[in-house]
Each structure stands twice: as structure tokens, then as C-alpha cells.
């Protein structure tokens, strides 16, 4: 299994980010078919009470690399990825990992 991790930096305006993420981006992303599992998180801090390095994350799971590539090539996934700059004012980091 592989997962695509999207790490969102702290946005300029968290309220605007949350509104757009819930009302616009999530409905776009929900149209993507073939994802095996989706895990969304909002960071609340570090163990010592500090500010987390990132604001939110999305972990998207696939069977393998080929499966991921085929899902990401769909128009729905392309639309979701193209939408990210519309609200991710704190930047975004995207990584792929093999799940052990």
C-alpha cells in the first residue's frame, strides 16, 4: 500500500481556509473514485505545547504506485489538485510513502 500525504502550511487566514476547505475543496475531492482510504487531520500543537510545523494534513491511500498514478490521472483528481492553490495560502508539501 502507498499513501500520498499532503501537508498544509499555516494559512494567512485560518477561518477562510476552513470555510473553503469544507465548502469547496472537500466536495471536489470527494468526487475522486478509487481511493482506498482517506485520513484528514488538523494539527493542534506539539507534545511540549508548541505550534505544529503544519496546519492540516490529508493522507490518501492506494493499493500501490500504479493504482495511485491511475487515480491521480483522472479528471476529478486533477481538478482537486488544481484547486489547492486557491486556498493553501501557507503553502503545501506533498509526499508519497510506502506503508509498512
XYZ file of C-alpha atoms in Angstrom:
100
model
C 0.000 0.000 0.000
C 1.143 3.563 -0.644
C -0.114 6.859 0.664
C 0.030 10.364 -0.659
C 0.455 12.859 2.167
C -0.498 16.499 1.712
C 0.821 18.822 4.425
C -0.721 22.279 4.502
C 1.305 25.141 5.970
C -0.350 27.593 8.329
C -2.716 29.711 6.228
C -2.784 33.501 6.298
C -6.407 33.355 7.460
C -7.419 30.061 9.129
C -11.153 30.884 9.045
C -11.024 31.454 5.279
C -9.033 28.239 4.830
C -11.549 26.189 6.831
C -14.558 27.652 5.019
C -13.069 26.991 1.585
C -11.760 23.546 2.577
C -15.176 22.439 3.853
C -17.461 24.122 1.333
C -15.426 23.988 -1.875
C -12.347 21.762 -1.820
C -13.784 18.769 0.037
C -16.771 18.396 -2.328
C -14.342 18.459 -5.275
C -12.044 15.872 -3.664
C -14.974 13.622 -2.716
C -15.632 13.064 -6.432
C -12.347 11.148 -6.797
C -13.039 7.425 -7.171
C -10.648 4.585 -6.353
C -9.113 5.946 -3.146
C -8.801 3.119 -0.610
C -8.741 5.296 2.496
C -8.687 8.989 3.355
C -7.498 10.425 6.640
C -7.808 14.158 7.355
C -6.235 15.871 10.353
C -5.941 19.357 11.823
C -2.840 19.774 13.950
C -3.325 21.208 17.417
C 0.301 21.542 18.522
C 3.390 19.665 19.572
C 3.832 17.471 22.666
C 5.523 20.353 24.504
C 2.667 22.748 23.723
C 4.333 24.491 20.801
C 2.920 25.306 17.409
C 2.850 22.399 14.963
C 5.007 22.775 11.870
C 1.936 22.282 9.674
C -1.724 23.310 9.910
C -3.513 20.316 8.348
C -2.777 17.046 6.618
C -4.530 14.714 4.223
C -3.366 11.112 3.834
C -4.748 9.397 0.747
C -4.197 5.629 0.480
C -3.858 3.475 -2.648
C -3.124 -0.203 -3.360
C 0.259 0.503 -4.970
C 2.133 3.079 -7.057
C 0.382 2.139 -10.306
C -3.016 2.405 -8.655
C -2.084 5.843 -7.276
C -0.906 7.029 -10.678
C -4.095 5.870 -12.385
C -6.342 7.553 -9.792
C -4.317 10.779 -9.841
C -4.581 10.901 -13.633
C -8.384 11.133 -13.531
C -10.083 14.463 -14.280
C -11.540 14.513 -10.760
C -8.128 14.179 -9.111
C -6.603 16.712 -11.479
C -9.359 19.168 -10.580
C -8.773 18.652 -6.837
C -5.022 19.148 -7.185
C -5.518 22.272 -9.316
C -7.784 23.695 -6.601
C -5.135 23.587 -3.852
C -3.532 26.964 -4.680
C -6.967 28.586 -4.315
C -6.900 28.177 -0.521
C -3.480 26.883 0.642
C -2.002 30.314 1.371
C 0.532 28.780 3.761
C 1.995 26.537 1.085
C 1.727 22.813 0.631
C 4.133 19.867 0.780
C 3.211 16.608 -0.972
C 4.970 13.286 -0.376
C 4.440 9.631 -1.273
C 5.259 6.852 1.187
C 5.148 3.083 1.168
C 3.060 1.919 4.111
C 4.726 -0.865 6.095
